[in-house]
Amino acid sequence: MAIKAVTFDAYGTLLRNEDLMLIPRRIVADHGLSVSIDDVLRTWIDLYFEATQQLPFRTLREIQGQILPRVLRQFAVPADAAPYVDLFFQVTTKVELYPETLEVLNALGHVRSAIVSNADHEHLATWNFEWPVQLIVISEAVRAYKPHPLMFRRALEQLSLQPHEVLHVGDSEVDDVKGAKAAGLRVAWLNRTGRSRRPDVPPPDFEIRDLTELPTLL
């Protein structure tokens, strides 16, 4: 069955996302913590994932405002979390594209494309690029977060396509691979660092190291 459209994750796939490490790094440095930066990161990411899957829906600013104080408490830091919430938004709204992003998007030809991202309107307003895509689906508009199938269903509705006609490309094993597979889409896992796949994540249809490998799949 031919692929008629490709949906893309944004952060870590089309947009560089390495600066998120600044938040745990800053927390450890500011308070002279003896724990590792990875420990703080893991605690933060676990709380973040849990919060995004709970009802009622909250924006990422609301979620970070609730979970970053919990991260500080977990490491016995009696400080205001507001600077770290602000830092999260500084990092995620000062974005740059991976070098190959626009070239690959423009090379898709007759295959339609869309972005499906866990992002607020606040993020979308800072994506000052001429995206060569048909539509952008963000969590604040849908009021759900990947891996929830609603994010993928909304894209399918707007593309007027069936799940098997769409290939989703993303770097997150849970949000992208697990989420898109559960929604019935085909998946290309963008594994830039060559890490091992988590055992609780189903195998993707394809695995690529960067976006330049995508056109040959189509």
JSON list of C-alpha atoms in Angstrom, two decimals:
[
{"chain": "A", "resi": 1, "resn": "MET", "atom": "CA", "xyz": [0.00, 0.00, 0.00]},
{"chain": "A", "resi": 2, "resn": "ALA", "atom": "CA", "xyz": [1.47, 3.32, -1.06]},
{"chain": "A", "resi": 3, "resn": "ILE", "atom": "CA", "xyz": [2.23, 5.96, 1.53]},
{"chain": "A", "resi": 4, "resn": "LYS", "atom": "CA", "xyz": [0.11, 9.03, 0.74]},
{"chain": "A", "resi": 5, "resn": "ALA", "atom": "CA", "xyz": [1.27, 11.29, 3.56]},
{"chain": "A", "resi": 6, "resn": "VAL", "atom": "CA", "xyz": [3.99, 11.62, 6.17]},
{"chain": "A", "resi": 7, "resn": "THR", "atom": "CA", "xyz": [3.40, 13.09, 9.63]},
{"chain": "A", "resi": 8, "resn": "PHE", "atom": "CA", "xyz": [6.40, 14.42, 11.54]},
{"chain": "A", "resi": 9, "resn": "ASP", "atom": "CA", "xyz": [7.10, 14.98, 15.19]},
{"chain": "A", "resi": 10, "resn": "ALA", "atom": "CA", "xyz": [8.64, 18.44, 15.73]},
{"chain": "A", "resi": 11, "resn": "TYR", "atom": "CA", "xyz": [11.10, 18.54, 18.67]},
{"chain": "A", "resi": 12, "resn": "GLY", "atom": "CA", "xyz": [14.01, 16.16, 18.23]},
{"chain": "A", "resi": 13, "resn": "THR", "atom": "CA", "xyz": [12.86, 15.31, 14.70]},
{"chain": "A", "resi": 14, "resn": "LEU", "atom": "CA", "xyz": [12.57, 18.51, 12.67]},
{"chain": "A", "resi": 15, "resn": "LEU", "atom": "CA", "xyz": [13.73, 20.90, 15.41]},
{"chain": "A", "resi": 16, "resn": "ARG", "atom": "CA", "xyz": [16.86, 20.55, 17.54]},
{"chain": "A", "resi": 17, "resn": "ASN", "atom": "CA", "xyz": [16.00, 19.63, 21.12]},
{"chain": "A", "resi": 18, "resn": "GLU", "atom": "CA", "xyz": [19.34, 19.08, 22.89]},
{"chain": "A", "resi": 19, "resn": "ASP", "atom": "CA", "xyz": [19.05, 22.18, 25.11]},
{"chain": "A", "resi": 20, "resn": "LEU", "atom": "CA", "xyz": [16.43, 20.59, 27.38]},
{"chain": "A", "resi": 21, "resn": "MET", "atom": "CA", "xyz": [19.38, 19.22, 29.39]},
{"chain": "A", "resi": 22, "resn": "LEU", "atom": "CA", "xyz": [19.94, 22.82, 30.54]},
{"chain": "A", "resi": 23, "resn": "ILE", "atom": "CA", "xyz": [17.08, 22.55, 33.03]},
{"chain": "A", "resi": 24, "resn": "PRO", "atom": "CA", "xyz": [18.38, 19.59, 35.11]},
{"chain": "A", "resi": 25, "resn": "ARG", "atom": "CA", "xyz": [21.94, 20.87, 34.68]},
{"chain": "A", "resi": 26, "resn": "ARG", "atom": "CA", "xyz": [20.95, 24.27, 36.07]},
{"chain": "A", "resi": 27, "resn": "ILE", "atom": "CA", "xyz": [19.01, 22.73, 38.97]},
{"chain": "A", "resi": 28, "resn": "VAL", "atom": "CA", "xyz": [22.03, 20.64, 40.01]},
{"chain": "A", "resi": 29, "resn": "ALA", "atom": "CA", "xyz": [24.46, 23.56, 39.63]},
{"chain": "A", "resi": 30, "resn": "ASP", "atom": "CA", "xyz": [22.29, 26.22, 41.32]},
{"chain": "A", "resi": 31, "resn": "HIS", "atom": "CA", "xyz": [21.77, 24.14, 44.45]},
{"chain": "A", "resi": 32, "resn": "GLY", "atom": "CA", "xyz": [25.06, 22.20, 44.61]},
{"chain": "A", "resi": 33, "resn": "LEU", "atom": "CA", "xyz": [23.24, 18.87, 44.45]},
{"chain": "A", "resi": 34, "resn": "SER", "atom": "CA", "xyz": [25.23, 15.64, 44.79]},
{"chain": "A", "resi": 35, "resn": "VAL", "atom": "CA", "xyz": [22.79, 13.73, 42.57]},
{"chain": "A", "resi": 36, "resn": "SER", "atom": "CA", "xyz": [23.51, 13.29, 38.87]},
{"chain": "A", "resi": 37, "resn": "ILE", "atom": "CA", "xyz": [22.00, 15.46, 36.17]},
{"chain": "A", "resi": 38, "resn": "ASP", "atom": "CA", "xyz": [20.52, 12.27, 34.66]},
{"chain": "A", "resi": 39, "resn": "ASP", "atom": "CA", "xyz": [18.71, 11.50, 37.94]},
{"chain": "A", "resi": 40, "resn": "VAL", "atom": "CA", "xyz": [17.07, 14.93, 37.90]},
{"chain": "A", "resi": 41, "resn": "LEU", "atom": "CA", "xyz": [16.25, 14.58, 34.20]},
{"chain": "A", "resi": 42, "resn": "ARG", "atom": "CA", "xyz": [14.66, 11.16, 34.72]},
{"chain": "A", "resi": 43, "resn": "THR", "atom": "CA", "xyz": [12.52, 12.39, 37.62]},
{"chain": "A", "resi": 44, "resn": "TRP", "atom": "CA", "xyz": [11.38, 15.40, 35.59]},
{"chain": "A", "resi": 45, "resn": "ILE", "atom": "CA", "xyz": [10.59, 13.36, 32.44]},
{"chain": "A", "resi": 46, "resn": "ASP", "atom": "CA", "xyz": [8.65, 10.72, 34.42]},
{"chain": "A", "resi": 47, "resn": "LEU", "atom": "CA", "xyz": [6.52, 13.39, 36.11]},
{"chain": "A", "resi": 48, "resn": "TYR", "atom": "CA", "xyz": [6.04, 15.17, 32.79]},
{"chain": "A", "resi": 49, "resn": "PHE", "atom": "CA", "xyz": [4.85, 12.03, 31.00]},
{"chain": "A", "resi": 50, "resn": "GLU", "atom": "CA", "xyz": [2.48, 11.16, 33.84]},
{"chain": "A", "resi": 51, "resn": "ALA", "atom": "CA", "xyz": [1.04, 14.70, 33.83]},
{"chain": "A", "resi": 52, "resn": "THR", "atom": "CA", "xyz": [0.46, 14.79, 30.07]},
{"chain": "A", "resi": 53, "resn": "GLN", "atom": "CA", "xyz": [-1.64, 11.62, 30.23]},
{"chain": "A", "resi": 54, "resn": "GLN", "atom": "CA", "xyz": [-3.93, 12.83, 33.04]},
{"chain": "A", "resi": 55, "resn": "LEU", "atom": "CA", "xyz": [-7.24, 14.65, 32.72]},
{"chain": "A", "resi": 56, "resn": "PRO", "atom": "CA", "xyz": [-8.24, 17.42, 32.64]},
{"chain": "A", "resi": 57, "resn": "PHE", "atom": "CA", "xyz": [-6.00, 18.69, 29.86]},
{"chain": "A", "resi": 58, "resn": "ARG", "atom": "CA", "xyz": [-3.45, 21.33, 30.88]},
{"chain": "A", "resi": 59, "resn": "THR", "atom": "CA", "xyz": [-1.08, 23.34, 28.73]},
{"chain": "A", "resi": 60, "resn": "LEU", "atom": "CA", "xyz": [2.64, 22.64, 28.92]},
{"chain": "A", "resi": 61, "resn": "ARG", "atom": "CA", "xyz": [3.13, 25.90, 30.84]},
{"chain": "A", "resi": 62, "resn": "GLU", "atom": "CA", "xyz": [0.58, 24.74, 33.42]},
{"chain": "A", "resi": 63, "resn": "ILE", "atom": "CA", "xyz": [2.13, 21.26, 33.58]},
{"chain": "A", "resi": 64, "resn": "GLN", "atom": "CA", "xyz": [5.68, 22.55, 34.03]},
{"chain": "A", "resi": 65, "resn": "GLY", "atom": "CA", "xyz": [4.41, 24.97, 36.68]},
{"chain": "A", "resi": 66, "resn": "GLN", "atom": "CA", "xyz": [3.06, 21.98, 38.62]},
{"chain": "A", "resi": 67, "resn": "ILE", "atom": "CA", "xyz": [5.78, 19.37, 38.12]},
{"chain": "A", "resi": 68, "resn": "LEU", "atom": "CA", "xyz": [9.00, 21.39, 38.41]},
{"chain": "A", "resi": 69, "resn": "PRO", "atom": "CA", "xyz": [8.19, 22.31, 42.06]},
{"chain": "A", "resi": 70, "resn": "ARG", "atom": "CA", "xyz": [7.73, 18.55, 42.67]},
{"chain": "A", "resi": 71, "resn": "VAL", "atom": "CA", "xyz": [11.14, 17.86, 41.11]},
{"chain": "A", "resi": 72, "resn": "LEU", "atom": "CA", "xyz": [12.75, 20.39, 43.46]},
{"chain": "A", "resi": 73, "resn": "ARG", "atom": "CA", "xyz": [10.95, 18.91, 46.48]},
{"chain": "A", "resi": 74, "resn": "GLN", "atom": "CA", "xyz": [12.05, 15.41, 45.52]},
{"chain": "A", "resi": 75, "resn": "PHE", "atom": "CA", "xyz": [15.68, 16.56, 45.77]},
{"chain": "A", "resi": 76, "resn": "ALA", "atom": "CA", "xyz": [15.02, 18.59, 48.97]},
{"chain": "A", "resi": 77, "resn": "VAL", "atom": "CA", "xyz": [15.52, 21.96, 47.25]},
{"chain": "A", "resi": 78, "resn": "PRO", "atom": "CA", "xyz": [13.55, 24.72, 49.05]},
{"chain": "A", "resi": 79, "resn": "ALA", "atom": "CA", "xyz": [13.47, 27.08, 46.06]},
{"chain": "A", "resi": 80, "resn": "ASP", "atom": "CA", "xyz": [10.97, 28.69, 43.69]},
{"chain": "A", "resi": 81, "resn": "ALA", "atom": "CA", "xyz": [10.57, 26.66, 40.48]},
{"chain": "A", "resi": 82, "resn": "ALA", "atom": "CA", "xyz": [9.44, 29.64, 38.37]},
{"chain": "A", "resi": 83, "resn": "PRO", "atom": "CA", "xyz": [12.93, 30.33, 36.90]},
{"chain": "A", "resi": 84, "resn": "TYR", "atom": "CA", "xyz": [13.09, 26.74, 35.64]},
{"chain": "A", "resi": 85, "resn": "VAL", "atom": "CA", "xyz": [9.62, 26.97, 34.11]},
{"chain": "A", "resi": 86, "resn": "ASP", "atom": "CA", "xyz": [10.77, 30.13, 32.31]},
{"chain": "A", "resi": 87, "resn": "LEU", "atom": "CA", "xyz": [13.95, 28.38, 31.24]},
{"chain": "A", "resi": 88, "resn": "PHE", "atom": "CA", "xyz": [11.93, 25.50, 29.76]},
{"chain": "A", "resi": 89, "resn": "PHE", "atom": "CA", "xyz": [10.04, 27.97, 27.57]},
{"chain": "A", "resi": 90, "resn": "GLN", "atom": "CA", "xyz": [13.18, 29.88, 26.63]},
{"chain": "A", "resi": 91, "resn": "VAL", "atom": "CA", "xyz": [14.73, 26.61, 25.46]},
{"chain": "A", "resi": 92, "resn": "THR", "atom": "CA", "xyz": [11.67, 25.32, 23.61]},
{"chain": "A", "resi": 93, "resn": "THR", "atom": "CA", "xyz": [10.80, 28.60, 21.90]},
{"chain": "A", "resi": 94, "resn": "LYS", "atom": "CA", "xyz": [14.32, 29.48, 20.67]},
{"chain": "A", "resi": 95, "resn": "VAL", "atom": "CA", "xyz": [14.41, 26.78, 18.05]},
{"chain": "A", "resi": 96, "resn": "GLU", "atom": "CA", "xyz": [16.51, 25.89, 15.06]},
{"chain": "A", "resi": 97, "resn": "LEU", "atom": "CA", "xyz": [15.98, 23.32, 12.35]},
{"chain": "A", "resi": 98, "resn": "TYR", "atom": "CA", "xyz": [18.17, 20.31, 11.79]},
{"chain": "A", "resi": 99, "resn": "PRO", "atom": "CA", "xyz": [20.30, 21.04, 8.69]},
{"chain": "A", "resi": 100, "resn": "GLU", "atom": "CA", "xyz": [18.43, 18.53, 6.50]},
{"chain": "A", "resi": 101, "resn": "THR", "atom": "CA", "xyz": [14.87, 19.39, 7.59]},
{"chain": "A", "resi": 102, "resn": "LEU", "atom": "CA", "xyz": [13.69, 21.75, 4.84]},
{"chain": "A", "resi": 103, "resn": "GLU", "atom": "CA", "xyz": [15.51, 19.89, 2.09]},
{"chain": "A", "resi": 104, "resn": "VAL", "atom": "CA", "xyz": [13.80, 16.61, 3.04]},
{"chain": "A", "resi": 105, "resn": "LEU", "atom": "CA", "xyz": [10.36, 18.22, 3.48]},
{"chain": "A", "resi": 106, "resn": "ASN", "atom": "CA", "xyz": [10.69, 19.82, 0.04]},
{"chain": "A", "resi": 107, "resn": "ALA", "atom": "CA", "xyz": [11.77, 16.50, -1.49]},
{"chain": "A", "resi": 108, "resn": "LEU", "atom": "CA", "xyz": [8.53, 14.72, -0.59]},
{"chain": "A", "resi": 109, "resn": "GLY", "atom": "CA", "xyz": [6.93, 15.76, -3.89]},
{"chain": "A", "resi": 110, "resn": "HIS", "atom": "CA", "xyz": [3.40, 14.42, -4.27]},
{"chain": "A", "resi": 111, "resn": "VAL", "atom": "CA", "xyz": [3.42, 12.89, -0.76]},
{"chain": "A", "resi": 112, "resn": "ARG", "atom": "CA", "xyz": [1.57, 15.24, 1.59]},
{"chain": "A", "resi": 113, "resn": "SER", "atom": "CA", "xyz": [3.02, 16.12, 4.98]},
{"chain": "A", "resi": 114, "resn": "ALA", "atom": "CA", "xyz": [1.96, 17.34, 8.42]},
{"chain": "A", "resi": 115, "resn": "ILE", "atom": "CA", "xyz": [3.49, 18.10, 11.81]},
{"chain": "A", "resi": 116, "resn": "VAL", "atom": "CA", "xyz": [2.05, 16.42, 14.93]},
{"chain": "A", "resi": 117, "resn": "SER", "atom": "CA", "xyz": [3.63, 17.93, 18.04]},
{"chain": "A", "resi": 118, "resn": "ASN", "atom": "CA", "xyz": [3.22, 18.09, 21.80]},
{"chain": "A", "resi": 119, "resn": "ALA", "atom": "CA", "xyz": [3.36, 21.89, 21.82]},
{"chain": "A", "resi": 120, "resn": "ASP", "atom": "CA", "xyz": [1.41, 24.92, 23.04]},
{"chain": "A", "resi": 121, "resn": "HIS", "atom": "CA", "xyz": [0.26, 27.84, 20.90]},
{"chain": "A", "resi": 122, "resn": "GLU", "atom": "CA", "xyz": [3.08, 29.68, 22.68]},
{"chain": "A", "resi": 123, "resn": "HIS", "atom": "CA", "xyz": [5.56, 27.37, 20.94]},
{"chain": "A", "resi": 124, "resn": "LEU", "atom": "CA", "xyz": [3.86, 27.48, 17.56]},
{"chain": "A", "resi": 125, "resn": "ALA", "atom": "CA", "xyz": [4.06, 31.29, 17.51]},
{"chain": "A", "resi": 126, "resn": "THR", "atom": "CA", "xyz": [7.88, 31.06, 17.58]},
{"chain": "A", "resi": 127, "resn": "TRP", "atom": "CA", "xyz": [8.27, 28.60, 14.70]},
{"chain": "A", "resi": 128, "resn": "ASN", "atom": "CA", "xyz": [9.20, 31.31, 12.23]},
{"chain": "A", "resi": 129, "resn": "PHE", "atom": "CA", "xyz": [9.85, 29.01, 9.30]},
{"chain": "A", "resi": 130, "resn": "GLU", "atom": "CA", "xyz": [8.13, 28.63, 5.97]},
{"chain": "A", "resi": 131, "resn": "TRP", "atom": "CA", "xyz": [7.09, 25.05, 6.64]},
{"chain": "A", "resi": 132, "resn": "PRO", "atom": "CA", "xyz": [6.38, 23.17, 3.37]},
{"chain": "A", "resi": 133, "resn": "VAL", "atom": "CA", "xyz": [3.66, 21.07, 5.08]},
{"chain": "A", "resi": 134, "resn": "GLN", "atom": "CA", "xyz": [-0.10, 20.92, 4.63]},
{"chain": "A", "resi": 135, "resn": "LEU", "atom": "CA", "xyz": [-1.06, 21.18, 8.30]},
{"chain": "A", "resi": 136, "resn": "ILE", "atom": "CA", "xyz": [0.25, 21.45, 11.85]},
{"chain": "A", "resi": 137, "resn": "VAL", "atom": "CA", "xyz": [-1.49, 19.63, 14.71]},
{"chain": "A", "resi": 138, "resn": "ILE", "atom": "CA", "xyz": [-0.46, 20.70, 18.23]},
{"chain": "A", "resi": 139, "resn": "SER", "atom": "CA", "xyz": [-1.53, 19.33, 21.59]},
{"chain": "A", "resi": 140, "resn": "GLU", "atom": "CA", "xyz": [-3.08, 22.55, 22.90]},
{"chain": "A", "resi": 141, "resn": "ALA", "atom": "CA", "xyz": [-5.45, 22.65, 19.91]},
{"chain": "A", "resi": 142, "resn": "VAL", "atom": "CA", "xyz": [-6.41, 18.97, 20.22]},
{"chain": "A", "resi": 143, "resn": "ARG", "atom": "CA", "xyz": [-6.36, 19.02, 24.05]},
{"chain": "A", "resi": 144, "resn": "ALA", "atom": "CA", "xyz": [-4.40, 15.77, 24.18]},
{"chain": "A", "resi": 145, "resn": "TYR", "atom": "CA", "xyz": [-0.74, 14.74, 24.10]},
{"chain": "A", "resi": 146, "resn": "LYS", "atom": "CA", "xyz": [1.00, 12.02, 22.16]},
{"chain": "A", "resi": 147, "resn": "PRO", "atom": "CA", "xyz": [1.03, 9.06, 22.60]},
{"chain": "A", "resi": 148, "resn": "HIS", "atom": "CA", "xyz": [-2.75, 9.57, 22.91]},
{"chain": "A", "resi": 149, "resn": "PRO", "atom": "CA", "xyz": [-4.32, 8.34, 19.63]},
{"chain": "A", "resi": 150, "resn": "LEU", "atom": "CA", "xyz": [-6.43, 11.50, 19.38]},
{"chain": "A", "resi": 151, "resn": "MET", "atom": "CA", "xyz": [-3.36, 13.44, 18.21]},
{"chain": "A", "resi": 152, "resn": "PHE", "atom": "CA", "xyz": [-2.86, 11.07, 15.29]},
{"chain": "A", "resi": 153, "resn": "ARG", "atom": "CA", "xyz": [-6.59, 10.76, 14.55]},
{"chain": "A", "resi": 154, "resn": "ARG", "atom": "CA", "xyz": [-6.89, 14.53, 14.22]},
{"chain": "A", "resi": 155, "resn": "ALA", "atom": "CA", "xyz": [-4.12, 14.56, 11.61]},
{"chain": "A", "resi": 156, "resn": "LEU", "atom": "CA", "xyz": [-5.74, 11.66, 9.73]},
{"chain": "A", "resi": 157, "resn": "GLU", "atom": "CA", "xyz": [-9.12, 13.45, 9.73]},
{"chain": "A", "resi": 158, "resn": "GLN", "atom": "CA", "xyz": [-7.59, 16.63, 8.32]},
{"chain": "A", "resi": 159, "resn": "LEU", "atom": "CA", "xyz": [-5.63, 14.68, 5.70]},
{"chain": "A", "resi": 160, "resn": "SER", "atom": "CA", "xyz": [-8.75, 12.59, 4.88]},
{"chain": "A", "resi": 161, "resn": "LEU", "atom": "CA", "xyz": [-6.64, 9.43, 4.95]},
{"chain": "A", "resi": 162, "resn": "GLN", "atom": "CA", "xyz": [-6.73, 6.00, 6.59]},
{"chain": "A", "resi": 163, "resn": "PRO", "atom": "CA", "xyz": [-4.02, 5.09, 9.16]},
{"chain": "A", "resi": 164, "resn": "HIS", "atom": "CA", "xyz": [-2.28, 2.57, 6.87]},
{"chain": "A", "resi": 165, "resn": "GLU", "atom": "CA", "xyz": [-1.83, 5.28, 4.22]},
{"chain": "A", "resi": 166, "resn": "VAL", "atom": "CA", "xyz": [0.28, 7.45, 6.54]},
{"chain": "A", "resi": 167, "resn": "LEU", "atom": "CA", "xyz": [3.87, 7.11, 7.78]},
{"chain": "A", "resi": 168, "resn": "HIS", "atom": "CA", "xyz": [4.74, 8.86, 11.05]},
{"chain": "A", "resi": 169, "resn": "VAL", "atom": "CA", "xyz": [8.34, 9.94, 11.65]},
{"chain": "A", "resi": 170, "resn": "GLY", "atom": "CA", "xyz": [9.57, 10.74, 15.16]},
{"chain": "A", "resi": 171, "resn": "ASP", "atom": "CA", "xyz": [12.40, 10.33, 17.64]},
{"chain": "A", "resi": 172, "resn": "SER", "atom": "CA", "xyz": [10.42, 9.40, 20.78]},
{"chain": "A", "resi": 173, "resn": "GLU", "atom": "CA", "xyz": [9.95, 5.69, 21.36]},
{"chain": "A", "resi": 174, "resn": "VAL", "atom": "CA", "xyz": [6.80, 6.22, 23.44]},
{"chain": "A", "resi": 175, "resn": "ASP", "atom": "CA", "xyz": [5.20, 9.36, 21.98]},
{"chain": "A", "resi": 176, "resn": "ASP", "atom": "CA", "xyz": [5.97, 8.56, 18.36]},
{"chain": "A", "resi": 177, "resn": "VAL", "atom": "CA", "xyz": [6.61, 4.85, 17.88]},
{"chain": "A", "resi": 178, "resn": "LYS", "atom": "CA", "xyz": [4.22, 3.45, 20.48]},
{"chain": "A", "resi": 179, "resn": "GLY", "atom": "CA", "xyz": [1.63, 6.19, 19.94]},
{"chain": "A", "resi": 180, "resn": "ALA", "atom": "CA", "xyz": [1.52, 6.07, 16.16]},
{"chain": "A", "resi": 181, "resn": "LYS", "atom": "CA", "xyz": [1.56, 2.25, 16.02]},
{"chain": "A", "resi": 182, "resn": "ALA", "atom": "CA", "xyz": [-1.38, 2.14, 18.45]},
{"chain": "A", "resi": 183, "resn": "ALA", "atom": "CA", "xyz": [-3.26, 4.52, 16.14]},
{"chain": "A", "resi": 184, "resn": "GLY", "atom": "CA", "xyz": [-2.60, 2.20, 13.17]},
{"chain": "A", "resi": 185, "resn": "LEU", "atom": "CA", "xyz": [-0.02, 4.30, 11.34]},
{"chain": "A", "resi": 186, "resn": "ARG", "atom": "CA", "xyz": [3.22, 3.02, 9.91]},
{"chain": "A", "resi": 187, "resn": "VAL", "atom": "CA", "xyz": [6.24, 4.39, 11.75]},
{"chain": "A", "resi": 188, "resn": "ALA", "atom": "CA", "xyz": [9.82, 5.38, 10.97]},
{"chain": "A", "resi": 189, "resn": "TRP", "atom": "CA", "xyz": [11.77, 5.75, 14.22]},
{"chain": "A", "resi": 190, "resn": "LEU", "atom": "CA", "xyz": [14.37, 8.49, 13.91]},
{"chain": "A", "resi": 191, "resn": "ASN", "atom": "CA", "xyz": [17.16, 7.13, 16.08]},
{"chain": "A", "resi": 192, "resn": "ARG", "atom": "CA", "xyz": [19.90, 9.75, 15.67]},
{"chain": "A", "resi": 193, "resn": "THR", "atom": "CA", "xyz": [22.15, 8.32, 18.39]},
{"chain": "A", "resi": 194, "resn": "GLY", "atom": "CA", "xyz": [21.77, 4.60, 17.66]},
{"chain": "A", "resi": 195, "resn": "ARG", "atom": "CA", "xyz": [20.31, 3.78, 21.07]},
{"chain": "A", "resi": 196, "resn": "SER", "atom": "CA", "xyz": [18.65, 0.44, 21.84]},
{"chain": "A", "resi": 197, "resn": "ARG", "atom": "CA", "xyz": [14.86, 0.31, 21.64]},
{"chain": "A", "resi": 198, "resn": "ARG", "atom": "CA", "xyz": [13.01, -0.02, 24.92]},
{"chain": "A", "resi": 199, "resn": "PRO", "atom": "CA", "xyz": [11.56, -3.53, 25.40]},
{"chain": "A", "resi": 200, "resn": "ASP", "atom": "CA", "xyz": [8.03, -2.16, 26.02]},
{"chain": "A", "resi": 201, "resn": "VAL", "atom": "CA", "xyz": [7.95, -0.37, 22.65]},
{"chain": "A", "resi": 202, "resn": "PRO", "atom": "CA", "xyz": [6.75, -2.22, 19.54]},
{"chain": "A", "resi": 203, "resn": "PRO", "atom": "CA", "xyz": [9.21, -2.45, 16.63]},
{"chain": "A", "resi": 204, "resn": "PRO", "atom": "CA", "xyz": [8.87, 0.41, 14.14]},
{"chain": "A", "resi": 205, "resn": "ASP", "atom": "CA", "xyz": [8.36, -0.35, 10.45]},
{"chain": "A", "resi": 206, "resn": "PHE", "atom": "CA", "xyz": [11.61, 1.47, 9.69]},
{"chain": "A", "resi": 207, "resn": "GLU", "atom": "CA", "xyz": [14.54, 2.84, 11.65]},
{"chain": "A", "resi": 208, "resn": "ILE", "atom": "CA", "xyz": [16.56, 5.77, 10.28]},
{"chain": "A", "resi": 209, "resn": "ARG", "atom": "CA", "xyz": [19.56, 7.72, 11.57]},
{"chain": "A", "resi": 210, "resn": "ASP", "atom": "CA", "xyz": [18.60, 11.06, 10.02]},
{"chain": "A", "resi": 211, "resn": "LEU", "atom": "CA", "xyz": [15.88, 12.53, 7.83]},
{"chain": "A", "resi": 212, "resn": "THR", "atom": "CA", "xyz": [17.88, 12.17, 4.61]},
{"chain": "A", "resi": 213, "resn": "GLU", "atom": "CA", "xyz": [17.07, 8.43, 4.67]},
{"chain": "A", "resi": 214, "resn": "LEU", "atom": "CA", "xyz": [13.34, 9.14, 4.48]},
{"chain": "A", "resi": 215, "resn": "PRO", "atom": "CA", "xyz": [12.77, 9.79, 0.74]},
{"chain": "A", "resi": 216, "resn": "THR", "atom": "CA", "xyz": [14.09, 6.31, -0.17]},
{"chain": "A", "resi": 217, "resn": "LEU", "atom": "CA", "xyz": [11.39, 4.76, 2.07]},
{"chain": "A", "resi": 218, "resn": "LEU", "atom": "CA", "xyz": [8.69, 6.44, 0.04]}
]
